[in-house]
Coordinates of C-alpha atoms and ligand atoms in Angstrom, one line a residue:
M19 CA 8.9 12.9 19.0
R20 CA 5.6 11.4 18.8
S21 CA 4.0 13.0 16.0
I22 CA 4.6 11.8 12.6
I23 CA 4.7 15.6 11.2
T24 CA 7.5 16.1 13.6
K25 CA 9.5 13.1 12.1
L26 CA 9.0 14.1 8.8
I27 CA 10.0 17.6 9.2
L28 CA 13.0 16.5 11.2
S29 CA 13.9 13.9 8.4
F30 CA 13.5 16.7 5.6
L31 CA 15.7 19.0 7.7
L32 CA 18.4 16.4 8.4
V33 CA 18.3 15.5 4.3
G34 CA 18.4 19.4 3.7
I35 CA 21.1 20.2 6.0
S36 CA 23.2 17.2 5.2
G37 CA 22.8 17.8 1.3
S38 CA 23.8 21.3 1.7
L39 CA 26.7 20.9 3.9
I40 CA 28.0 18.1 1.5
V41 CA 27.6 20.7 -1.3
S42 CA 29.2 23.6 0.5
L43 CA 31.8 21.3 1.4
I44 CA 32.6 20.2 -2.0
I45 CA 32.2 23.5 -3.5
W46 CA 34.8 25.3 -0.9
Q47 CA 37.3 22.4 -1.4
Q48 CA 37.2 22.6 -5.0
T49 CA 37.2 26.3 -5.2
R50 CA 40.3 26.5 -2.9
F51 CA 42.1 23.9 -4.8
A52 CA 41.3 25.5 -7.9
F53 CA 42.4 28.9 -6.6
N54 CA 45.5 27.7 -5.4
Q55 CA 46.3 26.0 -8.8
F56 CA 45.7 29.5 -10.1
V57 CA 47.7 31.2 -7.8
I58 CA 50.8 28.8 -8.0
T59 CA 50.6 28.8 -12.0
R60 CA 50.5 32.8 -12.0
E61 CA 53.6 33.0 -9.5
Q62 CA 55.4 30.2 -11.5
E63 CA 54.8 32.1 -14.6
G64 CA 56.2 35.2 -13.1
L65 CA 59.2 33.3 -11.8
L66 CA 60.1 31.7 -14.9
R67 CA 59.7 34.8 -16.7
L68 CA 62.1 36.7 -14.3
L69 CA 64.7 33.9 -14.5
T70 CA 64.5 33.8 -18.1
L71 CA 65.3 37.4 -18.4
Y72 CA 68.2 37.3 -16.1
Y73 CA 69.8 34.6 -18.1
Q74 CA 69.0 36.6 -21.4
R75 CA 70.6 39.8 -20.0
H76 CA 73.7 37.9 -18.7
G77 CA 74.0 35.1 -21.0
S78 CA 74.6 32.8 -18.4
W79 CA 73.6 31.8 -14.7
E80 CA 76.6 33.4 -13.2
G81 CA 75.7 35.4 -10.2
I82 CA 72.3 34.3 -10.0
D83 CA 72.7 33.1 -6.3
T84 CA 73.7 36.6 -5.1
A85 CA 70.9 38.2 -7.3
V86 CA 68.3 36.3 -5.9
K87 CA 69.6 36.6 -2.3
Q88 CA 69.9 40.2 -2.9
F89 CA 66.3 40.3 -3.8
R90 CA 65.2 38.2 -1.0
D91 CA 66.9 40.4 1.5
Q92 CA 66.2 43.9 0.0
G93 CA 62.7 43.1 -1.4
N94 CA 63.5 44.1 -5.0
V95 CA 64.6 42.8 -8.0
P96 CA 67.7 44.6 -9.5
F97 CA 67.8 42.8 -12.8
T98 CA 64.0 43.3 -13.9
N99 CA 61.0 45.3 -14.0
P100 CA 60.6 46.7 -10.2
A101 CA 56.9 46.6 -10.7
F102 CA 57.0 42.9 -11.0
S103 CA 56.6 41.4 -7.4
L104 CA 58.3 38.1 -6.9
D105 CA 56.8 35.9 -4.2
K106 CA 59.1 34.9 -1.7
R107 CA 58.4 31.2 -2.1
P108 CA 61.7 29.1 -1.8
F109 CA 62.7 27.6 -5.3
I110 CA 65.7 25.6 -6.6
L111 CA 67.2 26.5 -9.7
T112 CA 69.5 24.1 -11.7
N113 CA 71.4 24.4 -14.9
V114 CA 70.7 22.1 -18.0
E115 CA 72.5 19.2 -16.3
G116 CA 70.6 19.5 -13.0
V117 CA 73.6 20.9 -10.9
V118 CA 72.0 23.4 -8.3
L119 CA 72.8 27.0 -8.9
Y120 CA 70.5 28.4 -6.2
S121 CA 68.9 26.7 -3.3
P122 CA 67.5 28.2 -0.2
D123 CA 69.9 25.7 1.5
P124 CA 73.1 26.7 0.4
Q125 CA 74.7 23.3 1.1
Q126 CA 72.9 22.2 -1.9
I127 CA 74.5 24.5 -4.3
G128 CA 76.8 23.0 -6.8
N129 CA 75.4 19.4 -6.2
R130 CA 73.1 17.4 -8.5
L131 CA 69.6 17.7 -7.7
P132 CA 68.0 14.2 -6.8
Q133 CA 66.2 12.4 -9.4
R134 CA 62.8 12.7 -7.5
E135 CA 63.0 16.4 -7.3
I136 CA 64.1 16.8 -11.0
R137 CA 60.8 15.0 -11.9
R138 CA 58.8 17.9 -10.3
A139 CA 61.0 20.2 -12.1
V140 CA 59.8 22.8 -14.9
A141 CA 62.0 23.4 -17.6
L142 CA 63.3 27.0 -18.3
E143 CA 63.7 27.7 -22.0
L144 CA 65.0 30.9 -23.7
N145 CA 64.1 31.0 -27.5
G146 CA 63.1 27.4 -27.4
E147 CA 66.6 26.3 -26.0
L148 CA 66.6 24.5 -22.7
V149 CA 68.7 26.8 -20.5
G150 CA 67.9 25.0 -16.8
W151 CA 65.5 23.5 -14.6
I152 CA 63.5 25.3 -11.9
V153 CA 61.8 23.4 -8.9
I154 CA 59.3 25.3 -6.8
T155 CA 58.1 24.2 -3.4
P156 CA 54.4 23.9 -2.9
P157 CA 52.5 27.2 -1.9
R158 CA 51.9 28.2 1.8
Q159 CA 48.8 27.1 3.3
T160 CA 47.9 30.4 4.7
L161 CA 47.5 33.5 2.6
Q162 CA 48.6 37.0 3.4
P163 CA 45.6 38.4 5.7
G164 CA 43.9 41.1 3.6
S165 CA 45.3 40.0 0.4
I166 CA 43.3 40.2 -2.6
E167 CA 43.5 36.2 -2.8
E168 CA 42.5 35.9 0.9
R169 CA 39.5 38.4 0.3
F170 CA 38.4 36.2 -2.8
L171 CA 38.7 33.1 -0.7
R172 CA 36.7 34.7 2.3
T173 CA 33.8 35.8 0.0
V174 CA 33.7 32.3 -1.6
R175 CA 33.5 30.8 2.1
S176 CA 30.8 33.1 3.1
A177 CA 28.9 32.7 0.1
T178 CA 28.7 28.8 0.4
M179 CA 27.8 29.0 4.3
L180 CA 25.1 31.5 3.2
S181 CA 23.9 29.3 0.7
A182 CA 24.0 26.4 2.9
V183 CA 21.9 28.3 5.5
G184 CA 19.5 29.2 2.9
A185 CA 19.4 25.7 1.5
T186 CA 18.5 24.5 5.3
I187 CA 15.6 27.3 5.5
V188 CA 14.2 26.1 2.4
A189 CA 14.4 22.6 3.2
L190 CA 12.7 23.4 6.5
L191 CA 10.0 25.4 4.9
L192 CA 9.3 22.7 2.1
G193 CA 9.6 19.9 4.5
S194 CA 7.0 21.4 6.8
L195 CA 4.7 22.0 3.9
L196 CA 5.0 18.4 2.6
A197 CA 4.9 16.7 6.0
F198 CA 1.4 18.6 6.7
G199 CA 0.3 17.7 3.2
L200 CA 1.4 14.1 3.5
T201 CA -0.1 13.8 7.0
R202 CA -3.4 15.4 6.2
A203 CA -5.0 12.0 4.8
I204 CA -3.6 10.3 7.9
R205 CA -4.9 12.8 10.2
E206 CA -8.3 12.5 8.6
L207 CA -8.3 8.7 8.8
K208 CA -7.4 8.9 12.5
G209 CA -10.4 11.2 13.2
A210 CA -12.8 8.9 11.1
A211 CA -11.5 5.8 12.9
L212 CA -12.0 7.5 16.5
D213 CA -15.5 8.3 15.2
I214 CA -16.2 4.8 14.3
A215 CA -14.9 3.7 17.6
N216 CA -17.4 6.1 19.1
G217 CA -20.1 4.3 17.4
K218 CA -20.6 6.8 14.3
Y219 CA -20.5 3.8 11.9
G220 CA -20.5 4.5 8.1
R221 CA -18.1 7.8 8.6
Q222 CA -16.2 8.3 5.2
V223 CA -13.0 10.2 4.4
N224 CA -12.1 12.1 1.2
V225 CA -10.0 10.3 -1.1
R226 CA -7.3 12.9 -2.1
S227 CA -4.8 11.1 -4.0
R228 CA -4.3 8.0 -6.1
D229 CA -1.2 6.6 -4.3
E230 CA -1.2 4.3 -1.3
L231 CA -2.9 6.9 1.0
G232 CA -5.9 7.2 -1.7
D233 CA -6.2 3.4 -1.5
L234 CA -5.8 3.3 2.3
A235 CA -8.8 6.1 2.2
M236 CA -10.9 4.1 -0.2
A237 CA -10.3 0.7 1.7
F238 CA -11.3 2.6 4.9
N239 CA -14.5 3.8 3.5
Q240 CA -15.4 0.5 2.1
M241 CA -14.8 -1.1 5.5
S242 CA -16.7 1.7 7.2
R243 CA -19.8 1.0 4.9
Q244 CA -19.3 -2.7 5.2
L245 CA -19.3 -2.2 9.1
E246 CA -22.4 -0.1 9.0
K247 CA -24.2 -2.7 7.0
A248 CA -23.2 -5.5 9.5
I249 CA -24.2 -3.2 12.4
Q250 CA -27.4 -2.4 10.9
A251 CA -27.9 -6.2 10.1
R252 CA -27.2 -7.2 13.4
R253 CA -29.6 -5.0 15.0
Q254 CA -32.3 -5.8 12.5
M255 CA -31.6 -9.6 13.3
T256 CA -31.8 -9.0 17.0
A257 CA -35.2 -7.1 16.4
D258 CA -36.3 -9.9 14.1
I259 CA -35.4 -12.6 16.4
A260 CA -37.1 -11.1 19.3
H261 CA -40.3 -10.5 17.1
E262 CA -40.1 -14.2 16.0
L263 CA -39.7 -15.5 19.6
R264 CA -42.5 -13.3 20.8
S265 CA -45.4 -14.8 19.1
P266 CA -45.1 -18.7 20.2
L267 CA -44.1 -17.6 23.6
T268 CA -47.1 -15.2 24.0
V269 CA -49.3 -18.3 22.9
I270 CA -47.4 -20.8 25.2
Q271 CA -47.5 -18.1 28.1
G272 CA -51.5 -17.7 27.5
Y273 CA -52.2 -21.5 27.6
T274 CA -49.8 -22.3 30.6
E275 CA -51.3 -19.2 32.5
A276 CA -55.0 -20.3 31.9
L277 CA -54.1 -24.1 32.7
S278 CA -52.5 -23.0 35.8
D279 CA -55.3 -20.7 36.8
G280 CA -58.0 -23.5 36.1
K281 CA -59.5 -21.3 33.5
L282 CA -58.5 -23.9 30.8
E283 CA -59.0 -27.7 31.0
G284 CA -56.1 -29.8 30.1
E285 CA -57.4 -31.1 26.5
E286 CA -55.6 -33.1 23.7
E287 CA -56.1 -30.0 21.5
V288 CA -54.4 -27.6 24.0
Y289 CA -51.5 -29.9 24.4
Q290 CA -51.1 -30.3 20.8
I291 CA -51.0 -26.2 20.2
L292 CA -48.5 -26.2 23.3
H293 CA -46.3 -28.7 21.3
Q294 CA -46.6 -27.1 18.0
E295 CA -45.5 -23.8 19.4
T296 CA -42.4 -25.5 21.2
Q297 CA -41.5 -27.0 17.9
H298 CA -41.7 -23.7 15.9
L299 CA -39.5 -22.3 18.8
S300 CA -37.0 -25.2 18.6
R301 CA -36.9 -25.1 14.9
L302 CA -36.3 -21.3 15.0
V303 CA -33.3 -21.6 17.3
D304 CA -31.9 -24.7 15.0
D305 CA -32.1 -22.3 12.0
L306 CA -30.5 -19.3 13.8
R307 CA -27.7 -22.0 15.0
L308 CA -27.3 -23.0 11.6
L309 CA -27.1 -19.6 10.1
S310 CA -24.6 -18.4 12.7
L311 CA -22.4 -21.5 12.1
A312 CA -22.6 -20.6 8.3
D313 CA -21.4 -17.1 8.9
A314 CA -18.7 -18.2 11.0
G315 CA -17.6 -20.7 8.1
E316 CA -17.7 -23.4 10.8
L317 CA -20.7 -25.3 9.3
P318 CA -19.6 -29.0 9.3
L319 CA -19.7 -30.4 5.8
T320 CA -18.7 -33.8 4.5
F321 CA -18.2 -33.5 0.8
Q322 CA -18.5 -36.4 -1.9
S323 CA -19.1 -36.5 -5.3
V324 CA -22.5 -37.1 -6.5
E325 CA -24.4 -37.2 -9.7
P326 CA -26.8 -34.2 -10.0
R327 CA -29.7 -36.4 -11.2
L328 CA -29.4 -38.5 -7.8
L329 CA -29.8 -35.4 -5.8
L330 CA -33.0 -34.6 -7.7
E331 CA -34.6 -38.2 -7.7
R332 CA -33.9 -38.5 -4.1
A333 CA -35.9 -35.3 -3.3
H334 CA -38.6 -36.3 -5.6
A335 CA -38.9 -39.4 -3.6
R336 CA -39.0 -37.6 -0.4
L337 CA -41.6 -35.3 -1.4
R338 CA -44.0 -37.2 -4.0
I339 CA -46.3 -38.0 -1.4
Q340 CA -46.8 -34.4 -0.2
S341 CA -47.0 -33.1 -3.7
E342 CA -49.7 -35.7 -4.6
Q343 CA -51.7 -34.8 -1.6
K344 CA -51.6 -31.3 -2.9
Q345 CA -52.4 -32.5 -6.4
I346 CA -49.2 -30.9 -7.9
N347 CA -47.0 -32.6 -10.4
L348 CA -43.4 -33.1 -9.2
L349 CA -41.2 -34.1 -12.2
V350 CA -37.5 -34.7 -12.6
E351 CA -35.6 -33.8 -15.8
A352 CA -32.0 -34.5 -16.0
P353 CA -29.8 -35.8 -18.9
D354 CA -27.4 -38.7 -18.3
N355 CA -24.1 -37.2 -19.1
L356 CA -24.0 -34.5 -16.6
P357 CA -20.7 -34.2 -14.6
S358 CA -20.8 -34.9 -11.0
I359 CA -20.7 -32.5 -8.4
T360 CA -18.8 -32.4 -5.1
V361 CA -21.3 -31.3 -2.3
D362 CA -22.7 -32.3 1.0
V363 CA -25.4 -34.6 0.2
E364 CA -27.3 -34.0 3.5
R365 CA -27.1 -30.2 3.2
M366 CA -28.0 -30.4 -0.6
A367 CA -31.0 -32.5 0.5
Q368 CA -32.0 -29.7 3.1
V369 CA -31.7 -27.1 0.2
L370 CA -33.7 -28.9 -2.4
D371 CA -36.5 -29.8 0.5
N372 CA -36.6 -26.3 1.3
L373 CA -37.0 -25.1 -2.3
I374 CA -39.6 -27.6 -3.2
Q375 CA -41.5 -27.1 0.0
N376 CA -41.8 -23.2 -0.9
A377 CA -42.8 -24.3 -4.5
L378 CA -45.3 -26.5 -3.0
R379 CA -46.6 -23.5 -0.7
Y380 CA -47.1 -21.2 -3.5
T381 CA -48.4 -23.3 -6.3
S382 CA -52.1 -24.4 -6.6
A383 CA -53.6 -27.7 -7.2
G384 CA -53.1 -28.9 -10.8
G385 CA -50.0 -26.9 -11.0
T386 CA -46.4 -28.3 -11.9
I387 CA -42.9 -28.4 -10.0
Q388 CA -40.1 -29.2 -12.2
L389 CA -36.8 -30.6 -10.7
R390 CA -34.0 -30.0 -13.6
A391 CA -30.4 -30.7 -13.9
D392 CA -28.3 -28.9 -16.6
Q393 CA -24.9 -27.4 -17.5
D394 CA -23.5 -24.3 -19.1
D395 CA -19.7 -24.0 -20.0
H396 CA -18.5 -23.6 -16.5
H397 CA -21.2 -24.9 -14.0
V398 CA -23.8 -27.5 -13.5
L399 CA -27.0 -26.3 -12.6
L400 CA -29.8 -27.4 -10.4
Q401 CA -33.2 -25.9 -11.0
V402 CA -36.5 -25.8 -9.1
S403 CA -39.4 -24.2 -11.4
D404 CA -42.9 -23.9 -10.4
N405 CA -45.9 -22.2 -12.1
G406 CA -47.1 -21.0 -8.9
T407 CA -48.0 -17.3 -7.8
G408 CA -44.7 -15.8 -8.5
I409 CA -42.9 -13.1 -6.7
A410 CA -43.2 -9.4 -7.6
K411 CA -40.3 -7.7 -8.9
Q412 CA -39.9 -5.2 -5.8
D413 CA -39.6 -8.3 -3.6
L414 CA -37.0 -10.3 -5.6
P415 CA -34.0 -8.8 -4.2
R416 CA -34.9 -9.3 -0.7
I417 CA -36.3 -12.9 -0.4
F418 CA -32.9 -14.4 0.5
D419 CA -32.6 -11.9 3.5
R420 CA -33.1 -13.3 6.9
F421 CA -36.7 -12.8 8.2
Y422 CA -37.9 -11.5 4.8
R423 CA -41.3 -12.6 3.9
V424 CA -43.2 -11.2 1.0
D425 CA -46.4 -11.2 3.1
P426 CA -45.5 -10.7 6.9
S427 CA -48.8 -11.9 8.1
R428 CA -47.7 -15.5 6.8
S429 CA -45.9 -16.8 10.0
Q430 CA -48.1 -19.9 10.5
N431 CA -46.5 -23.3 9.4
G432 CA -43.0 -22.5 10.5
E433 CA -42.8 -20.0 7.9
S434 CA -40.2 -17.7 9.6
G435 CA -38.6 -16.1 6.5
L436 CA -35.3 -18.0 7.3
G437 CA -35.7 -20.6 4.6
L438 CA -34.1 -18.9 1.6
A439 CA -31.7 -17.5 3.8
I440 CA -30.6 -20.8 5.1
V441 CA -30.7 -22.0 1.4
K442 CA -28.5 -19.3 0.2
S443 CA -25.9 -19.9 3.1
L444 CA -25.8 -23.6 2.4
V445 CA -25.3 -23.4 -1.1
E446 CA -22.6 -20.7 -0.7
A447 CA -20.7 -22.7 2.0
Q448 CA -20.6 -25.5 -0.5
G449 CA -19.0 -23.2 -3.1
G450 CA -22.0 -22.7 -5.2
S451 CA -24.4 -19.6 -6.0
I452 CA -28.2 -19.3 -6.0
Q453 CA -30.3 -17.0 -8.3
V454 CA -34.0 -16.6 -8.7
Q455 CA -36.2 -15.5 -11.7
S456 CA -39.9 -15.1 -11.2
E457 CA -43.0 -13.3 -12.6
V458 CA -46.1 -12.7 -11.0
G459 CA -49.0 -15.2 -12.1
K460 CA -46.3 -17.6 -14.0
G461 CA -44.1 -19.0 -11.6
T462 CA -40.8 -19.0 -10.1
T463 CA -37.4 -20.9 -10.8
F464 CA -34.5 -20.9 -8.3
T465 CA -31.2 -22.1 -10.3
I466 CA -28.2 -23.3 -8.3
A467 CA -24.9 -23.4 -9.8
F468 CA -21.9 -25.3 -8.8
P469 CA -18.5 -24.8 -10.8
K470 CA -17.6 -27.8 -12.9
A471 CA -14.5 -29.3 -11.3
K472 CA -11.3 -28.6 -13.4
G473 CA -10.8 -31.0 -16.2
N474 CA -14.4 -31.8 -16.2
K475 CA -16.2 -29.8 -18.7
E476 CA -18.4 -32.6 -20.2
Ligands
LIG502 P1 -40.3 -18.8 4.6 O1 -39.5 -19.7 5.5 O2 -41.1 -17.8 5.5 O3 -40.9 -19.7 3.6 P2 -38.3 -18.1 2.8 O4 -37.1 -17.5 3.2 O5 -38.5 -19.4 2.5 O6 -39.3 -17.8 4.1 O7 -39.0 -17.4 1.6 C1 -39.1 -15.7 1.5 C2 -40.3 -15.5 1.0 O8 -40.0 -15.7 -0.5 C3 -41.6 -16.2 1.2 O9 -42.1 -15.3 2.1 C4 -42.4 -16.1 -0.1 O10 -43.1 -15.1 -0.2 C5 -41.3 -16.0 -1.1 N1 -41.3 -17.3 -1.8 C6 -40.2 -18.3 -1.7 N2 -40.2 -19.1 -2.5 C7 -41.5 -19.0 -3.3 C8 -41.9 -19.7 -4.5 N3 -41.6 -20.7 -5.0 N4 -43.1 -19.0 -5.1 C9 -43.5 -17.6 -4.6 N5 -42.9 -17.1 -3.6 C10 -42.0 -17.7 -3.1

């Protein structure tokens, strides 16, 4: 009983069989009961008519005892139409007062009928006048074999049995069809899941219905697409990491080989290059570790409430000298009445520094970088805008991707293409979101939004 189809078919069959058995049983019992009632009524009527006729002919019950006995013994009824057959069922006849005139038990004759028997008695009336009482014992349980009544009941019984068998067969057929239909989607899902297990990522199944199975198929498809994306991202990431590690390692390897071969003298400049490259490697490893912690939701964060303006002013203080050296104006613009935000101040410093460093990198001397704090209905906004080179439309959707650089040749100065990926991860880890707007030649604006704390809509 391993397959779900077998289980379903058996369940349908069980329901079908028990249903038709119950129905057949009820029909059979009801028919038999109704039929017996019919037979009793018919016979009772016959007996009543017969006895009334006797009374009418004789004007009293005189001699009824002998007449009935005679009929019982000889099988004919001397006092009535011989075509009328009287069933041999025992009965008791009493006069109007309830004194027994005839009974199969001769001892009873002449006695008063017990009260409980009288309650079952049927009145015998002639021209509207009560002439006696009759008590008929219940019908026999078995009918005469071959009699019309027995044949009728036999036909009813075979018809009910036949319909029970028919209903069972129909239940089996319909059950099988339904079971196959219902399990089709499950079979398909099972096949697709096995495909995925065997490495065919992104496998999709047909959504055949709008019920729970349809929902399951949709969820499966979504999961499969996400899995495919995640696997692709992981492959890409591994390739990118290998690529990023290769260039500093090649430099270090080349210099150390030349030094050990004696082809290169140990000069300060050489050691500086080696130091820079190892620093680059170390930063790359740190960045990757931070991203993996953020991915796993394990980034240690210390939240505290802080005024947005304070965050911008501190960033301004940290990067003022650098911007002055590059002859770029670094300005802070933040109204006083902004609600505080709950963030990790250290991580926010990292985010803002990263964005400002980028802005400094892509803005020429004389340019301006604006650090702005603002709010809309539901968010507190932090913006870093520059009027630098801007980013082309086709690059915008990808700039937050890991290792994505608009110009891949720019890998000096620690530009690994991880900066914005880290910014996004850090902002999201603190419950915020980040967006970018940019136009080539005009400049770029990064907007970070943090939801306002509840009850703090100022
Ligand atoms: P990196 O660490 O190499 O700077 P980022 O992830 O920080 O990489 O940035 C990705 C790309 O986005 C960069 O290669 C750059 O082309 C572009 N970019 C980022 N900030 C700016 C900006 N303020 N102006 C123009 N381009 C930018």
